[in-house]
Each structure stands twice: as C-alpha cells, then as structure tokens.
Amino acid sequence: MGNQTEYSSPEAVTFGESMGLFTGQDTRGLEYASTLSKSFGGAESNVAIGLARLGHRAGWFGRLGNDALGQMIYKAIRGEGVDVSRAQLSEGEATGLMIRENMPGKSSVHYYRRYSAASQMTTSDLDTDYISRAKILHVTGITAAISESSRETVLEAVRIAKQAGVLVSFDPNLRLKLWTLQEARPVLLSLAQEADYFLPGLDELKMLYEEENTDKIFDRLKQLDAVSIVKGGPELTYVLQQGSVEEVPFVKADQVIDTVGAGDGFAAGFLSGILQGLNPVQATGIGSLTGSLMVQAVGDWEALPTAAEVKAKLSNAHHIER
C-alpha cells in the first residue's frame, strides 16, 4: 500500500495492545507441536481493521516494541488501511506475544505480555485532538487489564471523548487470565456507566453482576445511560435502550470454522452501522452479519469481511466461480 496519508479526522479511534500470535498447526499441544503459524491479534486493532474494510476511516494506536513482531504488526495494520500515525514503536520494550494451542475439543491461549511495550502505556501517549475529532472512541476491558497505567489511560481517553462529545463504545472483553473477577468488576462496571454503547456478552454480565437471572440482569442494564447490546442469547442478540428490550436474531453461519475474533467482527459491524446513521437495532443486524462471516474462516482478523462482501450477503448475491 506504500506510505499512508494520515487521516485528518478518523471516524472511529481505538487503542490497545496488539501482540504477535503463534498458533500450533496440529492438535498435539504445544509440547509436541512441530510447526507454528505466525500472525498477530488484538481486540482493538481487529475492530479498526474491520471498520477499515467496511469503508470507514479508522485509527488505531498503541505501543509496540521496535522489534520484528512490532514492525510486522505496525505494517500489517497500516496495510489494511488503518491510520497508525499515533502508534509508537518503542526502543527497549518488547512486543507482547500470545501462543495458541488447539487440542481435541478445546483451544487455549498462553500470554507472554507482562512488561510488554503496551503495558507501559500512559496518559501522555494520548493525543487529545486526535480523539476529539473522531465520531466514536472504542475501548475494551483488555487494555484496562494489562497494567495500572494502561487502565488510567483508558479512563483518561474516555474522559477526553466525553468532554468533546465523542460517542464511547465499550466492550468489556473480560479476560480472567489477565486479572481476577474481583479486580475487573469495579473497573468494567464503571466504564459501562460512562459508555454510550455497551457491548457485553451475557456470560460476562452473569459474572460481573453475580446474577444468573436474565431479567434481573436486564433490570441492572436499564439503569445505565448506555444502549446495551447483549450477545449470547438463544440464537439472538438483545438490544436494551430507553427501558425496552428488543431481540435481533443471529445471522446463521453456513459453517463455523473458527470463533476467535467473532466479537470483534460483531463490534466492527455494529459500529459501522452506527456510523452509517442506522439505529442500534439495525446496526446490531449488521454486527450479527459481520460476526457470522467472521467465524467462517480461520484467523483473529483475516476473515473480517469487506463492505462488498456484506453488501453481497445482504442482497443474496451468488458467487461466480469462473
């Protein structure tokens, strides 16, 4: 793609940790795996790539080590059409790494990210004007989990956005390998209070609210100012706004190959709908479609659909092979 021209005003801005990703290529576990594939992943950069593929001006920033993995990630995100003008390649700090192993009936991720470049992020890494010019700031609970300073950075970014009238989208992305539920609960619930769009999974809410009854969970959500988009119902997604609950059916996938990144695919589609001026129910329908397309191929971000693919699916266009 060559040198990318910096966006004067991305529609959507997000930030966080993107890591190198090595995946075992058989089901014998890492101890016996003979080959690993190389890629990268990060919830926030996944969403930024998803939005760029859907035709939006998206910006992502974060701290990467100025090492081979960091260079690879930086160039790949930039190559997907995402503005990385505010990202940093930091000398003397390592890019985080995750290793995924696939065993019969289960998949596990092992993190090597303590003291990573991204975990050293501070509020001084924020460009107030850059955030303030966006229409939406998207943040996740993962960034809040990796260190105290990155948590403070998320809170400050949200404060900047709200002061500037920028909409805040928040996906809790609860990761219990990064912090305990007791540590996570007050931080994530506080961020939910600040959000304009709250994108939790139903299982996450059961843990955060310590409640199994869906109606009681919804009563809690109705107390928020946010529009809540709750994933994980019985083949549907719940949209809670202004005290009401609406159900949006899943778009069923023709085949499920890899569920990793499905939530990020959903978030990208939902935010795309909002940026297009759709209401939250309509935007949830787009998110359901992009999430469905995402799970039909392998990869954290590689299968994120383009605007043309979404349009073709919506119009039921048939693929011409030859």
PDB file of N, CA and C in Angstrom, residues 214-284:
ATOM      1  N   THR A 214     -31.686 -13.656  33.819  1.00  0.00           N
ATOM      2  CA  THR A 214     -31.543 -12.693  32.729  1.00  0.00           C
ATOM      3  C   THR A 214     -32.385 -11.449  32.952  1.00  0.00           C
ATOM      4  N   ASP A 215     -33.595 -11.601  33.444  1.00  0.00           N
ATOM      5  CA  ASP A 215     -34.462 -10.439  33.666  1.00  0.00           C
ATOM      6  C   ASP A 215     -33.846  -9.486  34.695  1.00  0.00           C
ATOM      7  N   LYS A 216     -33.241 -10.044  35.738  1.00  0.00           N
ATOM      8  CA  LYS A 216     -32.611  -9.193  36.753  1.00  0.00           C
ATOM      9  C   LYS A 216     -31.370  -8.505  36.197  1.00  0.00           C
ATOM     10  N   ILE A 217     -30.652  -9.201  35.316  1.00  0.00           N
ATOM     11  CA  ILE A 217     -29.505  -8.574  34.649  1.00  0.00           C
ATOM     12  C   ILE A 217     -29.979  -7.408  33.793  1.00  0.00           C
ATOM     13  N   PHE A 218     -31.065  -7.623  33.068  1.00  0.00           N
ATOM     14  CA  PHE A 218     -31.590  -6.554  32.218  1.00  0.00           C
ATOM     15  C   PHE A 218     -32.061  -5.363  33.058  1.00  0.00           C
ATOM     16  N   ASP A 219     -32.607  -5.630  34.235  1.00  0.00           N
ATOM     17  CA  ASP A 219     -33.007  -4.531  35.117  1.00  0.00           C
ATOM     18  C   ASP A 219     -31.801  -3.677  35.490  1.00  0.00           C
ATOM     19  N   ARG A 220     -30.654  -4.321  35.698  1.00  0.00           N
ATOM     20  CA  ARG A 220     -29.422  -3.581  36.003  1.00  0.00           C
ATOM     21  C   ARG A 220     -28.992  -2.751  34.795  1.00  0.00           C
ATOM     22  N   LEU A 221     -29.063  -3.347  33.620  1.00  0.00           N
ATOM     23  CA  LEU A 221     -28.641  -2.647  32.412  1.00  0.00           C
ATOM     24  C   LEU A 221     -29.531  -1.444  32.116  1.00  0.00           C
ATOM     25  N   LYS A 222     -30.796  -1.557  32.450  1.00  0.00           N
ATOM     26  CA  LYS A 222     -31.728  -0.452  32.193  1.00  0.00           C
ATOM     27  C   LYS A 222     -31.399   0.778  33.036  1.00  0.00           C
ATOM     28  N   GLN A 223     -30.601   0.600  34.078  1.00  0.00           N
ATOM     29  CA  GLN A 223     -30.190   1.730  34.908  1.00  0.00           C
ATOM     30  C   GLN A 223     -29.044   2.524  34.282  1.00  0.00           C
ATOM     31  N   LEU A 224     -28.424   1.953  33.245  1.00  0.00           N
ATOM     32  CA  LEU A 224     -27.324   2.633  32.565  1.00  0.00           C
ATOM     33  C   LEU A 224     -27.870   3.640  31.560  1.00  0.00           C
ATOM     34  N   ASP A 225     -27.067   4.655  31.274  1.00  0.00           N
ATOM     35  CA  ASP A 225     -27.416   5.586  30.203  1.00  0.00           C
ATOM     36  C   ASP A 225     -27.120   4.985  28.837  1.00  0.00           C
ATOM     37  N   ALA A 226     -26.268   3.979  28.807  1.00  0.00           N
ATOM     38  CA  ALA A 226     -25.829   3.383  27.551  1.00  0.00           C
ATOM     39  C   ALA A 226     -26.929   2.578  26.875  1.00  0.00           C
ATOM     40  N   VAL A 227     -26.825   2.491  25.548  1.00  0.00           N
ATOM     41  CA  VAL A 227     -27.538   1.460  24.811  1.00  0.00           C
ATOM     42  C   VAL A 227     -26.711   0.188  24.975  1.00  0.00           C
ATOM     43  N   SER A 228     -27.321  -0.864  25.494  1.00  0.00           N
ATOM     44  CA  SER A 228     -26.598  -2.116  25.739  1.00  0.00           C
ATOM     45  C   SER A 228     -26.939  -3.133  24.663  1.00  0.00           C
ATOM     46  N   ILE A 229     -25.918  -3.696  24.077  1.00  0.00           N
ATOM     47  CA  ILE A 229     -26.064  -4.727  23.045  1.00  0.00           C
ATOM     48  C   ILE A 229     -25.528  -6.012  23.648  1.00  0.00           C
ATOM     49  N   VAL A 230     -26.407  -6.913  24.025  1.00  0.00           N
ATOM     50  CA  VAL A 230     -26.019  -8.110  24.782  1.00  0.00           C
ATOM     51  C   VAL A 230     -25.963  -9.312  23.848  1.00  0.00           C
ATOM     52  N   LYS A 231     -24.759  -9.841  23.661  1.00  0.00           N
ATOM     53  CA  LYS A 231     -24.554 -11.004  22.793  1.00  0.00           C
ATOM     54  C   LYS A 231     -24.676 -12.282  23.622  1.00  0.00           C
ATOM     55  N   GLY A 232     -25.115 -13.342  22.980  1.00  0.00           N
ATOM     56  CA  GLY A 232     -25.104 -14.629  23.657  1.00  0.00           C
ATOM     57  C   GLY A 232     -26.447 -15.142  24.099  1.00  0.00           C
ATOM     58  N   GLY A 233     -27.528 -14.575  23.593  1.00  0.00           N
ATOM     59  CA  GLY A 233     -28.841 -15.142  23.870  1.00  0.00           C
ATOM     60  C   GLY A 233     -29.059 -16.392  23.037  1.00  0.00           C
ATOM     61  N   PRO A 234     -30.218 -17.037  23.177  1.00  0.00           N
ATOM     62  CA  PRO A 234     -30.515 -18.241  22.389  1.00  0.00           C
ATOM     63  C   PRO A 234     -30.744 -17.879  20.916  1.00  0.00           C
ATOM     64  N   GLU A 235     -29.644 -17.848  20.161  1.00  0.00           N
ATOM     65  CA  GLU A 235     -29.666 -17.510  18.737  1.00  0.00           C
ATOM     66  C   GLU A 235     -30.178 -16.101  18.474  1.00  0.00           C
ATOM     67  N   LEU A 236     -29.903 -15.195  19.400  1.00  0.00           N
ATOM     68  CA  LEU A 236     -30.283 -13.804  19.183  1.00  0.00           C
ATOM     69  C   LEU A 236     -29.427 -12.888  20.043  1.00  0.00           C
ATOM     70  N   THR A 237     -29.510 -11.608  19.731  1.00  0.00           N
ATOM     71  CA  THR A 237     -28.828 -10.569  20.490  1.00  0.00           C
ATOM     72  C   THR A 237     -29.883  -9.624  21.046  1.00  0.00           C
ATOM     73  N   TYR A 238     -29.686  -9.176  22.275  1.00  0.00           N
ATOM     74  CA  TYR A 238     -30.642  -8.279  22.921  1.00  0.00           C
ATOM     75  C   TYR A 238     -30.154  -6.833  22.788  1.00  0.00           C
ATOM     76  N   VAL A 239     -31.066  -5.943  22.445  1.00  0.00           N
ATOM     77  CA  VAL A 239     -30.771  -4.518  22.387  1.00  0.00           C
ATOM     78  C   VAL A 239     -31.617  -3.825  23.447  1.00  0.00           C
ATOM     79  N   LEU A 240     -30.958  -3.222  24.433  1.00  0.00           N
ATOM     80  CA  LEU A 240     -31.659  -2.534  25.508  1.00  0.00           C
ATOM     81  C   LEU A 240     -31.431  -1.044  25.370  1.00  0.00           C
ATOM     82  N   GLN A 241     -32.523  -0.307  25.212  1.00  0.00           N
ATOM     83  CA  GLN A 241     -32.429   1.146  25.117  1.00  0.00           C
ATOM     84  C   GLN A 241     -33.716   1.765  25.625  1.00  0.00           C
ATOM     85  N   GLN A 242     -33.564   2.825  26.399  1.00  0.00           N
ATOM     86  CA  GLN A 242     -34.702   3.583  26.924  1.00  0.00           C
ATOM     87  C   GLN A 242     -35.711   2.681  27.628  1.00  0.00           C
ATOM     88  N   GLY A 243     -35.191   1.723  28.387  1.00  0.00           N
ATOM     89  CA  GLY A 243     -36.039   0.865  29.198  1.00  0.00           C
ATOM     90  C   GLY A 243     -36.689  -0.293  28.473  1.00  0.00           C
ATOM     91  N   SER A 244     -36.458  -0.417  27.155  1.00  0.00           N
ATOM     92  CA  SER A 244     -37.068  -1.507  26.397  1.00  0.00           C
ATOM     93  C   SER A 244     -36.019  -2.531  25.984  1.00  0.00           C
ATOM     94  N   VAL A 245     -36.488  -3.729  25.666  1.00  0.00           N
ATOM     95  CA  VAL A 245     -35.607  -4.810  25.210  1.00  0.00           C
ATOM     96  C   VAL A 245     -36.122  -5.302  23.859  1.00  0.00           C
ATOM     97  N   GLU A 246     -35.255  -5.304  22.863  1.00  0.00           N
ATOM     98  CA  GLU A 246     -35.606  -5.845  21.550  1.00  0.00           C
ATOM     99  C   GLU A 246     -34.663  -6.994  21.217  1.00  0.00           C
ATOM    100  N   GLU A 247     -35.177  -7.973  20.498  1.00  0.00           N
ATOM    101  CA  GLU A 247     -34.406  -9.152  20.150  1.00  0.00           C
ATOM    102  C   GLU A 247     -34.069  -9.124  18.664  1.00  0.00           C
ATOM    103  N   VAL A 248     -32.783  -9.333  18.363  1.00  0.00           N
ATOM    104  CA  VAL A 248     -32.323  -9.365  16.980  1.00  0.00           C
ATOM    105  C   VAL A 248     -31.765 -10.758  16.701  1.00  0.00           C
ATOM    106  N   PRO A 249     -32.361 -11.510  15.783  1.00  0.00           N
ATOM    107  CA  PRO A 249     -31.882 -12.874  15.521  1.00  0.00           C
ATOM    108  C   PRO A 249     -30.463 -12.884  14.961  1.00  0.00           C
ATOM    109  N   PHE A 250     -29.722 -13.957  15.301  1.00  0.00           N
ATOM    110  CA  PHE A 250     -28.417 -14.168  14.702  1.00  0.00           C
ATOM    111  C   PHE A 250     -28.569 -14.374  13.199  1.00  0.00           C
ATOM    112  N   VAL A 251     -27.540 -13.971  12.475  1.00  0.00           N
ATOM    113  CA  VAL A 251     -27.402 -14.412  11.093  1.00  0.00           C
ATOM    114  C   VAL A 251     -26.602 -15.714  11.159  1.00  0.00           C
ATOM    115  N   LYS A 252     -27.227 -16.812  10.818  1.00  0.00           N
ATOM    116  CA  LYS A 252     -26.571 -18.108  10.980  1.00  0.00           C
ATOM    117  C   LYS A 252     -25.469 -18.295   9.955  1.00  0.00           C
ATOM    118  N   ALA A 253     -24.335 -18.785  10.427  1.00  0.00           N
ATOM    119  CA  ALA A 253     -23.201 -19.049   9.550  1.00  0.00           C
ATOM    120  C   ALA A 253     -23.432 -20.338   8.775  1.00  0.00           C
ATOM    121  N   ASP A 254     -22.997 -20.340   7.514  1.00  0.00           N
ATOM    122  CA  ASP A 254     -23.096 -21.561   6.716  1.00  0.00           C
ATOM    123  C   ASP A 254     -22.252 -22.674   7.315  1.00  0.00           C
ATOM    124  N   GLN A 255     -21.104 -22.280   7.882  1.00  0.00           N
ATOM    125  CA  GLN A 255     -20.228 -23.228   8.564  1.00  0.00           C
ATOM    126  C   GLN A 255     -19.398 -22.458   9.580  1.00  0.00           C
ATOM    127  N   VAL A 256     -19.146 -23.046  10.728  1.00  0.00           N
ATOM    128  CA  VAL A 256     -18.341 -22.408  11.764  1.00  0.00           C
ATOM    129  C   VAL A 256     -16.968 -23.070  11.769  1.00  0.00           C
ATOM    130  N   ILE A 257     -15.955 -22.294  11.396  1.00  0.00           N
ATOM    131  CA  ILE A 257     -14.595 -22.800  11.318  1.00  0.00           C
ATOM    132  C   ILE A 257     -13.773 -22.365  12.513  1.00  0.00           C
ATOM    133  N   ASP A 258     -13.909 -21.081  12.909  1.00  0.00           N
ATOM    134  CA  ASP A 258     -13.076 -20.525  13.978  1.00  0.00           C
ATOM    135  C   ASP A 258     -13.841 -19.377  14.616  1.00  0.00           C
ATOM    136  N   THR A 259     -14.152 -19.490  15.915  1.00  0.00           N
ATOM    137  CA  THR A 259     -14.950 -18.461  16.587  1.00  0.00           C
ATOM    138  C   THR A 259     -14.101 -17.327  17.148  1.00  0.00           C
ATOM    139  N   VAL A 260     -12.766 -17.459  17.090  1.00  0.00           N
ATOM    140  CA  VAL A 260     -11.894 -16.400  17.598  1.00  0.00           C
ATOM    141  C   VAL A 260     -12.126 -15.119  16.793  1.00  0.00           C
ATOM    142  N   GLY A 261     -12.300 -14.028  17.480  1.00  0.00           N
ATOM    143  CA  GLY A 261     -12.499 -12.747  16.802  1.00  0.00           C
ATOM    144  C   GLY A 261     -13.929 -12.447  16.421  1.00  0.00           C
ATOM    145  N   ALA A 262     -14.860 -13.353  16.731  1.00  0.00           N
ATOM    146  CA  ALA A 262     -16.252 -13.123  16.347  1.00  0.00           C
ATOM    147  C   ALA A 262     -16.811 -11.869  17.013  1.00  0.00           C
ATOM    148  N   GLY A 263     -16.464 -11.658  18.280  1.00  0.00           N
ATOM    149  CA  GLY A 263     -16.950 -10.474  18.980  1.00  0.00           C
ATOM    150  C   GLY A 263     -16.408  -9.187  18.385  1.00  0.00           C
ATOM    151  N   ASP A 264     -15.146  -9.221  17.935  1.00  0.00           N
ATOM    152  CA  ASP A 264     -14.559  -8.041  17.305  1.00  0.00           C
ATOM    153  C   ASP A 264     -15.206  -7.796  15.946  1.00  0.00           C
ATOM    154  N   GLY A 265     -15.497  -8.868  15.227  1.00  0.00           N
ATOM    155  CA  GLY A 265     -16.208  -8.730  13.958  1.00  0.00           C
ATOM    156  C   GLY A 265     -17.576  -8.133  14.163  1.00  0.00           C
ATOM    157  N   PHE A 266     -18.263  -8.582  15.211  1.00  0.00           N
ATOM    158  CA  PHE A 266     -19.573  -8.019  15.549  1.00  0.00           C
ATOM    159  C   PHE A 266     -19.448  -6.533  15.859  1.00  0.00           C
ATOM    160  N   ALA A 267     -18.462  -6.180  16.693  1.00  0.00           N
ATOM    161  CA  ALA A 267     -18.287  -4.779  17.095  1.00  0.00           C
ATOM    162  C   ALA A 267     -18.034  -3.898  15.880  1.00  0.00           C
ATOM    163  N   ALA A 268     -17.188  -4.374  14.959  1.00  0.00           N
ATOM    164  CA  ALA A 268     -16.900  -3.589  13.760  1.00  0.00           C
ATOM    165  C   ALA A 268     -18.169  -3.366  12.943  1.00  0.00           C
ATOM    166  N   GLY A 269     -18.968  -4.410  12.773  1.00  0.00           N
ATOM    167  CA  GLY A 269     -20.207  -4.273  12.012  1.00  0.00           C
ATOM    168  C   GLY A 269     -21.200  -3.356  12.698  1.00  0.00           C
ATOM    169  N   PHE A 270     -21.327  -3.505  14.015  1.00  0.00           N
ATOM    170  CA  PHE A 270     -22.254  -2.657  14.769  1.00  0.00           C
ATOM    171  C   PHE A 270     -21.844  -1.190  14.659  1.00  0.00           C
ATOM    172  N   LEU A 271     -20.565  -0.903  14.896  1.00  0.00           N
ATOM    173  CA  LEU A 271     -20.105   0.483  14.839  1.00  0.00           C
ATOM    174  C   LEU A 271     -20.212   1.044  13.418  1.00  0.00           C
ATOM    175  N   SER A 272     -20.000   0.192  12.425  1.00  0.00           N
ATOM    176  CA  SER A 272     -20.202   0.615  11.043  1.00  0.00           C
ATOM    177  C   SER A 272     -21.648   1.061  10.832  1.00  0.00           C
ATOM    178  N   GLY A 273     -22.578   0.287  11.361  1.00  0.00           N
ATOM    179  CA  GLY A 273     -23.985   0.655  11.251  1.00  0.00           C
ATOM    180  C   GLY A 273     -24.279   1.992  11.908  1.00  0.00           C
ATOM    181  N   ILE A 274     -23.729   2.211  13.094  1.00  0.00           N
ATOM    182  CA  ILE A 274     -23.933   3.480  13.790  1.00  0.00           C
ATOM    183  C   ILE A 274     -23.351   4.628  12.977  1.00  0.00           C
ATOM    184  N   LEU A 275     -22.148   4.435  12.417  1.00  0.00           N
ATOM    185  CA  LEU A 275     -21.517   5.478  11.613  1.00  0.00           C
ATOM    186  C   LEU A 275     -22.301   5.764  10.337  1.00  0.00           C
ATOM    187  N   GLN A 276     -23.038   4.764   9.853  1.00  0.00           N
ATOM    188  CA  GLN A 276     -23.878   4.957   8.676  1.00  0.00           C
ATOM    189  C   GLN A 276     -25.204   5.638   9.003  1.00  0.00           C
ATOM    190  N   GLY A 277     -25.459   5.861  10.294  1.00  0.00           N
ATOM    191  CA  GLY A 277     -26.693   6.514  10.699  1.00  0.00           C
ATOM    192  C   GLY A 277     -27.833   5.568  11.007  1.00  0.00           C
ATOM    193  N   LEU A 278     -27.541   4.265  11.099  1.00  0.00           N
ATOM    194  CA  LEU A 278     -28.584   3.307  11.445  1.00  0.00           C
ATOM    195  C   LEU A 278     -28.898   3.398  12.933  1.00  0.00           C
ATOM    196  N   ASN A 279     -30.098   2.954  13.301  1.00  0.00           N
ATOM    197  CA  ASN A 279     -30.412   2.904  14.727  1.00  0.00           C
ATOM    198  C   ASN A 279     -29.765   1.660  15.333  1.00  0.00           C
ATOM    199  N   PRO A 280     -29.694   1.551  16.677  1.00  0.00           N
ATOM    200  CA  PRO A 280     -28.977   0.435  17.296  1.00  0.00           C
ATOM    201  C   PRO A 280     -29.495  -0.948  16.904  1.00  0.00           C
ATOM    202  N   VAL A 281     -30.794  -1.090  16.683  1.00  0.00           N
ATOM    203  CA  VAL A 281     -31.329  -2.398  16.273  1.00  0.00           C
ATOM    204  C   VAL A 281     -30.837  -2.744  14.872  1.00  0.00           C
ATOM    205  N   GLN A 282     -30.907  -1.790  13.969  1.00  0.00           N
ATOM    206  CA  GLN A 282     -30.421  -2.019  12.615  1.00  0.00           C
ATOM    207  C   GLN A 282     -28.913  -2.285  12.611  1.00  0.00           C
ATOM    208  N   ALA A 283     -28.171  -1.527  13.415  1.00  0.00           N
ATOM    209  CA  ALA A 283     -26.724  -1.713  13.494  1.00  0.00           C
ATOM    210  C   ALA A 283     -26.376  -3.077  14.076  1.00  0.00           C
ATOM    211  N   THR A 284     -27.190  -3.549  14.994  1.00  0.00           N
ATOM    212  CA  THR A 284     -26.976  -4.883  15.559  1.00  0.00           C
ATOM    213  C   THR A 284     -27.142  -5.949  14.487  1.00  0.00           C
TER     214      THR A 284
END
